[in-house]
Amino acid sequence: MVLPFEIILRILNFSEEATCMNHLLICKAVYIMLLPRLYSSPQLNPTNFSKFVEVVSLPKNKKRFKNFVKCLDLSFIIQSGKNSFVSKLLRRFSFSLEIFVASQTSFGISPLISLRLCHNLKVLDLRLVSETVNLRELFSAIKAAPFLEQLSFPRSSITCEDYDLEWPESLWYLRLQGGISNQFLTDSHFPQTITTLEFSHCPNITGESINDLLIRIGYNLTKLSIFYPMPCLKGNSMDTVFLYCPQLTYLYINIEYITKDLFDEELLPPLEEYERPLKTLIVDSSGLLGQGTKIHPDDLTIAICEDRLPCLQSLKVSLMLGWDFKSDAVQYLVSEFDDRGGSVYTL
């Protein structure tokens, strides 16, 4: 090789595919240097998953791939009865694994036990898991992961009788979903480190329990999302969100859970110490009849003109709200955003 080895590697890094398979054929030295990068985040799908498990499970490869995989994304794997495969992968990459996204079906007790070995885990995403997961077992599994920053609950039912749980100290992102109860929200000691909170597919919780949680940790939140459906929420359950979460920069909400009072001066007062930092507001809709009249464009325009949303730059509204985007009310709202360099979009 004419060029120094380090220069060759630097050149490969600037190529369109830094981990191109052809690069591994240059020479053995390049192969050895690029192999960890190639396996750091394997692109797994239903056609190559079994082969991947087979290769990394071979006795001769036990040490070879041990510390390679940092991101294990199984979101494209639709498998049933393969908990042993998932458990085997978690054990094999327990020292290096930082991000784990579970597959779309089962996640039994065996993978939960294997999770206890993943001490460097930073992201645990179980949102696609359809199998019932016991909350006590889940927290027992992540107790040994002191660096965990992001946690997404499974969408299936979760049961737990003991709410005095030990949350990870570094947790800043939390997605709550599944069969969590009102008592879980009111009795659990959620950490103040959480800045991004999401609710999805929670059939049992009410607006009162969500607001009770927001009263305790809402001041620290910068991003809040409440997705449809949440059947126990009332039509005005989330009208007080700005009172409890004054630091929000991003809010995703469904029209089913708010009214025009959300933008009323009593529930959206000007902040005295600083400007309200909200930059992005998304108002979605499921398309249910009668929901589109709950908010009028003028409700937002007045709040903006009165400087109660001084930092708002992006507004996204669902077409299912039924707003007439050629009307004077909507055009005036769009004009207000244009004047401040912002934009109005449709979903």
Coordinates of C-alpha atoms in Angstrom, one line a residue:
M1 CA 0.0 0.0 0.0
V2 CA 1.4 3.4 -1.1
L3 CA -0.5 5.5 1.4
P4 CA -0.2 5.0 5.2
F5 CA -2.8 2.7 6.7
E6 CA -4.3 5.5 8.8
I7 CA -4.9 7.6 5.7
I8 CA -6.6 4.8 3.9
L9 CA -9.0 4.3 6.8
R10 CA -9.7 8.0 6.8
I11 CA -10.5 8.0 3.1
L12 CA -12.9 5.0 3.6
N13 CA -14.7 7.0 6.3
F14 CA -15.5 9.7 3.7
S15 CA -16.9 7.3 1.2
E16 CA -20.7 7.0 0.6
E17 CA -20.8 3.7 2.5
A18 CA -18.1 3.7 5.1
T19 CA -18.9 0.1 6.0
C20 CA -19.3 -1.2 2.4
M21 CA -18.8 -4.9 2.2
N22 CA -16.2 -4.4 -0.6
H23 CA -14.0 -2.5 1.7
L24 CA -13.6 -5.6 3.8
L25 CA -11.9 -7.3 0.8
I26 CA -9.1 -4.7 0.5
C27 CA -6.8 -6.6 2.9
K28 CA -6.9 -8.4 6.2
A29 CA -5.8 -5.3 8.2
V30 CA -8.7 -3.3 6.8
Y31 CA -11.1 -6.2 7.4
I32 CA -10.0 -6.3 11.1
M33 CA -10.4 -2.6 11.5
L34 CA -13.8 -2.2 9.8
L35 CA -15.5 -5.4 11.2
P36 CA -16.4 -3.8 14.6
R37 CA -17.9 -0.8 12.8
L38 CA -19.9 -3.1 10.5
Y39 CA -21.4 -5.0 13.4
S40 CA -21.9 -2.0 15.7
S41 CA -25.4 -1.5 14.4
P42 CA -26.5 -4.5 12.3
Q43 CA -29.4 -3.9 9.9
L44 CA -31.6 -6.9 10.8
N45 CA -34.8 -8.0 9.0
P46 CA -36.9 -11.3 8.9
T47 CA -34.6 -12.7 6.1
N48 CA -31.3 -12.3 7.8
F49 CA -32.2 -12.5 11.5
S50 CA -31.8 -16.3 12.0
K51 CA -28.5 -16.3 10.1
F52 CA -27.2 -13.4 12.2
V53 CA -28.1 -15.3 15.4
E54 CA -26.4 -18.5 14.0
V55 CA -23.2 -16.7 13.1
V56 CA -22.7 -14.8 16.4
S57 CA -23.6 -17.9 18.4
L58 CA -20.9 -20.2 16.9
P59 CA -18.4 -21.2 19.5
K60 CA -15.5 -19.9 17.4
N61 CA -17.2 -16.5 17.2
K62 CA -18.0 -16.2 20.9
K63 CA -15.1 -13.7 21.6
R64 CA -14.9 -12.3 18.1
F65 CA -18.2 -10.4 18.2
K66 CA -18.5 -10.0 21.9
N67 CA -18.0 -6.2 22.1
F68 CA -19.0 -5.3 18.6
V69 CA -22.7 -4.7 18.8
K70 CA -23.8 -1.4 20.4
C71 CA -27.2 -1.0 18.8
L72 CA -29.5 -4.0 18.5
D73 CA -32.7 -3.0 16.6
L74 CA -35.2 -5.8 16.2
S75 CA -38.2 -3.6 15.3
F76 CA -38.4 -5.2 11.8
I77 CA -38.4 -8.7 13.2
I78 CA -41.9 -10.2 13.5
Q79 CA -41.2 -13.4 15.4
S80 CA -43.1 -15.5 17.9
G81 CA -41.6 -18.1 20.3
K82 CA -38.1 -16.9 19.7
N83 CA -37.4 -15.5 23.1
S84 CA -34.4 -17.8 23.3
F85 CA -32.9 -16.0 20.3
V86 CA -33.4 -12.6 21.9
S87 CA -32.1 -13.7 25.2
K88 CA -29.0 -15.3 23.5
L89 CA -28.2 -12.0 21.7
L90 CA -28.6 -9.9 24.9
R91 CA -26.2 -12.2 26.8
R92 CA -23.7 -12.3 23.9
F93 CA -23.5 -8.4 23.6
S94 CA -24.2 -7.5 27.2
F95 CA -20.8 -5.7 27.6
S96 CA -21.2 -3.4 24.6
L97 CA -24.9 -3.0 24.1
E98 CA -26.1 0.6 24.5
I99 CA -29.4 0.6 22.5
F100 CA -31.9 -2.2 22.4
V101 CA -35.2 -2.0 20.5
A102 CA -37.4 -5.1 21.0
S103 CA -39.2 -7.0 18.3
Q104 CA -43.0 -6.7 17.6
T105 CA -44.3 -9.8 19.4
S106 CA -43.0 -11.6 22.5
F107 CA -40.6 -10.6 25.2
G108 CA -40.7 -13.2 27.9
I109 CA -39.0 -13.8 31.2
S110 CA -35.8 -15.1 29.6
P111 CA -34.9 -11.8 27.8
L112 CA -35.8 -9.9 30.9
I113 CA -33.3 -11.9 32.9
S114 CA -30.7 -11.4 30.2
L115 CA -31.3 -7.6 30.3
R116 CA -29.8 -7.6 33.8
L117 CA -26.4 -8.3 32.3
C118 CA -26.5 -5.2 30.0
H119 CA -24.9 -2.7 32.4
N120 CA -24.1 -0.1 29.7
L121 CA -27.6 0.1 28.3
K122 CA -28.7 3.7 27.5
V123 CA -31.9 3.1 25.4
L124 CA -34.5 0.4 26.1
D125 CA -37.4 0.5 23.7
L126 CA -40.2 -2.0 24.3
R127 CA -43.0 -0.1 22.7
L128 CA -43.6 -2.8 20.0
V129 CA -43.9 -5.7 22.5
S130 CA -47.4 -7.2 22.5
E131 CA -46.8 -9.7 25.2
T132 CA -47.7 -8.9 28.8
V133 CA -44.7 -7.7 30.8
N134 CA -44.7 -7.6 34.6
L135 CA -43.5 -4.1 35.7
R136 CA -41.7 -5.5 38.7
E137 CA -39.6 -7.8 36.5
L138 CA -38.9 -5.0 34.1
F139 CA -37.5 -2.7 36.8
S140 CA -35.6 -5.5 38.3
A141 CA -34.0 -6.0 34.9
I142 CA -33.0 -2.4 34.4
K143 CA -31.8 -1.8 37.9
A144 CA -28.4 -2.9 36.9
A145 CA -28.3 -0.3 34.0
P146 CA -27.2 2.9 35.8
F147 CA -26.7 4.8 32.5
L148 CA -30.2 4.2 31.1
E149 CA -31.5 7.4 29.6
Q150 CA -34.5 6.4 27.5
L151 CA -37.2 3.9 28.4
S152 CA -40.3 3.0 26.4
F153 CA -42.9 0.7 28.1
P154 CA -44.5 -2.1 26.2
R155 CA -47.9 -1.5 24.7
S156 CA -49.4 -4.5 26.3
S157 CA -50.8 -4.7 29.8
I158 CA -48.4 -4.1 32.7
T159 CA -49.1 -5.3 36.2
C160 CA -47.5 -4.2 39.4
E161 CA -48.6 -4.0 43.0
D162 CA -45.5 -2.3 44.4
Y163 CA -45.2 1.3 43.2
D164 CA -42.1 2.2 45.2
L165 CA -39.8 1.5 42.3
E166 CA -36.3 2.7 41.7
W167 CA -36.1 4.7 38.5
P168 CA -32.7 5.1 36.6
E169 CA -31.0 8.3 37.8
S170 CA -30.1 9.4 34.2
L171 CA -33.5 8.9 32.7
W172 CA -34.7 11.8 30.6
Y173 CA -37.0 10.2 28.1
L174 CA -40.0 8.1 29.2
R175 CA -42.8 6.7 27.1
L176 CA -45.7 5.3 29.1
Q177 CA -48.2 2.9 27.5
G178 CA -50.1 -0.2 28.1
G179 CA -52.2 -1.2 31.1
I180 CA -50.6 1.2 33.6
S181 CA -53.1 2.3 36.3
N182 CA -54.0 5.7 37.8
Q183 CA -52.4 4.5 41.1
F184 CA -49.2 3.9 39.3
L185 CA -49.1 7.5 38.1
T186 CA -50.0 9.0 41.4
D187 CA -48.0 6.8 43.7
S188 CA -44.8 6.2 41.8
H189 CA -41.9 8.6 42.5
F190 CA -41.0 9.7 39.0
P191 CA -37.5 11.3 38.7
Q192 CA -37.2 15.0 38.1
T193 CA -34.6 14.3 35.4
I194 CA -37.4 13.5 32.9
T195 CA -37.6 16.1 30.2
T196 CA -39.5 14.2 27.5
L197 CA -42.8 12.4 28.4
E198 CA -45.1 10.5 26.1
F199 CA -48.4 8.8 26.7
S200 CA -49.8 6.2 24.2
H201 CA -52.3 3.3 24.3
C202 CA -53.1 3.8 27.9
P203 CA -56.8 2.6 28.2
N204 CA -57.0 2.9 32.0
I205 CA -55.6 6.2 33.0
T206 CA -57.6 9.4 33.5
G207 CA -56.9 13.0 33.0
E208 CA -56.8 13.6 36.7
S209 CA -53.9 11.1 37.2
I210 CA -52.0 12.6 34.3
N211 CA -52.4 16.1 35.7
D212 CA -51.3 14.9 39.1
L213 CA -48.1 13.6 37.5
L214 CA -47.6 16.9 35.6
I215 CA -48.0 18.9 38.8
R216 CA -45.0 17.0 40.2
I217 CA -42.6 16.8 37.2
G218 CA -44.2 19.1 34.6
Y219 CA -42.0 22.1 35.3
N220 CA -39.0 20.1 34.0
L221 CA -40.6 18.9 30.8
T222 CA -39.6 20.3 27.5
K223 CA -41.4 17.9 25.3
L224 CA -44.9 16.3 25.9
S225 CA -46.9 14.0 23.6
I226 CA -50.3 12.6 24.3
F227 CA -51.4 10.3 21.5
Y228 CA -54.8 8.9 20.5
P229 CA -56.5 6.8 21.8
M230 CA -56.8 7.5 25.5
P231 CA -60.4 6.5 26.2
C232 CA -60.6 7.6 29.8
L233 CA -59.6 11.2 29.1
K234 CA -62.3 13.7 28.9
G235 CA -62.8 16.3 26.2
N236 CA -61.0 19.0 28.3
S237 CA -58.6 16.9 30.4
M238 CA -55.5 18.5 29.0
D239 CA -56.6 22.2 29.0
T240 CA -54.3 22.9 31.9
V241 CA -51.1 21.5 30.3
F242 CA -49.5 25.0 29.9
L243 CA -50.1 25.8 33.6
Y244 CA -48.3 22.6 34.8
C245 CA -45.6 22.5 32.0
P246 CA -44.4 26.1 31.4
Q247 CA -41.0 25.0 30.0
L248 CA -42.4 23.1 27.0
T249 CA -40.7 23.7 23.7
Y250 CA -42.7 20.9 21.9
L251 CA -46.3 19.8 22.5
Y252 CA -48.2 17.1 20.6
I253 CA -51.9 16.8 21.5
N254 CA -55.1 15.5 20.1
I255 CA -58.2 17.7 19.7
E256 CA -60.2 15.0 21.6
Y257 CA -58.5 16.0 24.9
I258 CA -58.5 19.9 24.7
T259 CA -60.8 22.8 24.1
K260 CA -60.3 26.4 23.2
D261 CA -59.7 27.1 26.9
L262 CA -56.2 25.7 26.4
F263 CA -55.3 29.1 24.9
D264 CA -57.4 31.2 27.3
E265 CA -55.5 33.8 29.3
E266 CA -56.3 32.0 32.6
L267 CA -54.8 28.7 31.5
L268 CA -52.1 30.3 29.2
P269 CA -50.9 33.4 31.1
P270 CA -47.9 35.4 30.1
L271 CA -44.8 34.3 32.1
E272 CA -43.2 37.0 34.2
E273 CA -39.7 35.7 34.6
Y274 CA -39.1 34.6 31.0
E275 CA -40.8 34.1 27.6
R276 CA -42.8 30.9 27.2
P277 CA -40.4 28.8 25.1
L278 CA -42.9 26.7 23.2
K279 CA -41.6 26.4 19.6
T280 CA -43.6 23.6 18.1
L281 CA -47.4 22.8 18.5
I282 CA -49.0 19.9 16.9
V283 CA -52.8 19.5 17.1
D284 CA -53.9 16.1 15.7
S285 CA -57.4 14.6 15.3
S286 CA -58.8 11.1 15.0
G287 CA -61.5 12.5 12.7
L288 CA -64.4 11.9 15.1
L289 CA -67.5 14.0 14.3
G290 CA -67.9 17.3 16.2
Q291 CA -64.2 17.6 17.3
G292 CA -63.2 20.2 14.7
T293 CA -65.3 23.0 16.2
K294 CA -63.6 22.8 19.6
I295 CA -60.8 25.2 18.5
H296 CA -61.1 28.1 16.1
P297 CA -58.1 29.6 14.4
D298 CA -58.8 32.9 16.2
D299 CA -58.2 31.2 19.5
L300 CA -54.6 30.7 18.5
T301 CA -54.2 34.1 16.7
I302 CA -55.3 36.0 19.8
A303 CA -52.9 34.1 22.1
I304 CA -50.1 34.9 19.6
C305 CA -51.0 38.5 19.2
E306 CA -51.1 38.9 23.0
D307 CA -47.5 37.5 23.2
R308 CA -48.6 34.5 25.3
L309 CA -46.9 32.2 22.8
P310 CA -43.9 34.5 21.8
C311 CA -41.6 31.7 20.6
L312 CA -44.0 29.6 18.6
Q313 CA -42.5 29.0 15.2
S314 CA -44.2 25.8 13.9
L315 CA -47.9 25.0 14.0
K316 CA -49.1 21.7 12.6
V317 CA -52.9 21.0 12.5
S318 CA -54.7 17.9 11.2
L319 CA -56.8 18.3 8.1
M320 CA -59.5 16.4 10.0
L321 CA -60.1 19.5 12.1
G322 CA -62.1 20.7 9.2
W323 CA -60.5 24.2 9.1
D324 CA -61.1 26.1 5.9
F325 CA -57.5 27.1 5.0
K326 CA -58.8 29.7 2.5
S327 CA -60.9 31.5 5.1
D328 CA -59.8 34.9 6.5
A329 CA -59.3 33.5 10.0
V330 CA -56.8 30.9 8.9
Q331 CA -55.1 33.3 6.5
Y332 CA -54.7 35.8 9.3
L333 CA -53.2 33.1 11.5
V334 CA -50.8 32.1 8.7
S335 CA -49.9 35.8 8.3
E336 CA -49.0 36.1 12.0
F337 CA -46.6 33.2 11.6
D338 CA -45.1 34.6 8.5
D339 CA -44.3 37.9 10.2
R340 CA -42.3 36.0 12.9
G341 CA -40.6 33.7 10.4
G342 CA -42.7 30.7 11.3
S343 CA -44.9 28.3 9.4
V344 CA -48.2 26.6 9.5
Y345 CA -48.4 23.0 8.2
T346 CA -51.2 20.4 7.8
L347 CA -51.1 16.8 8.9

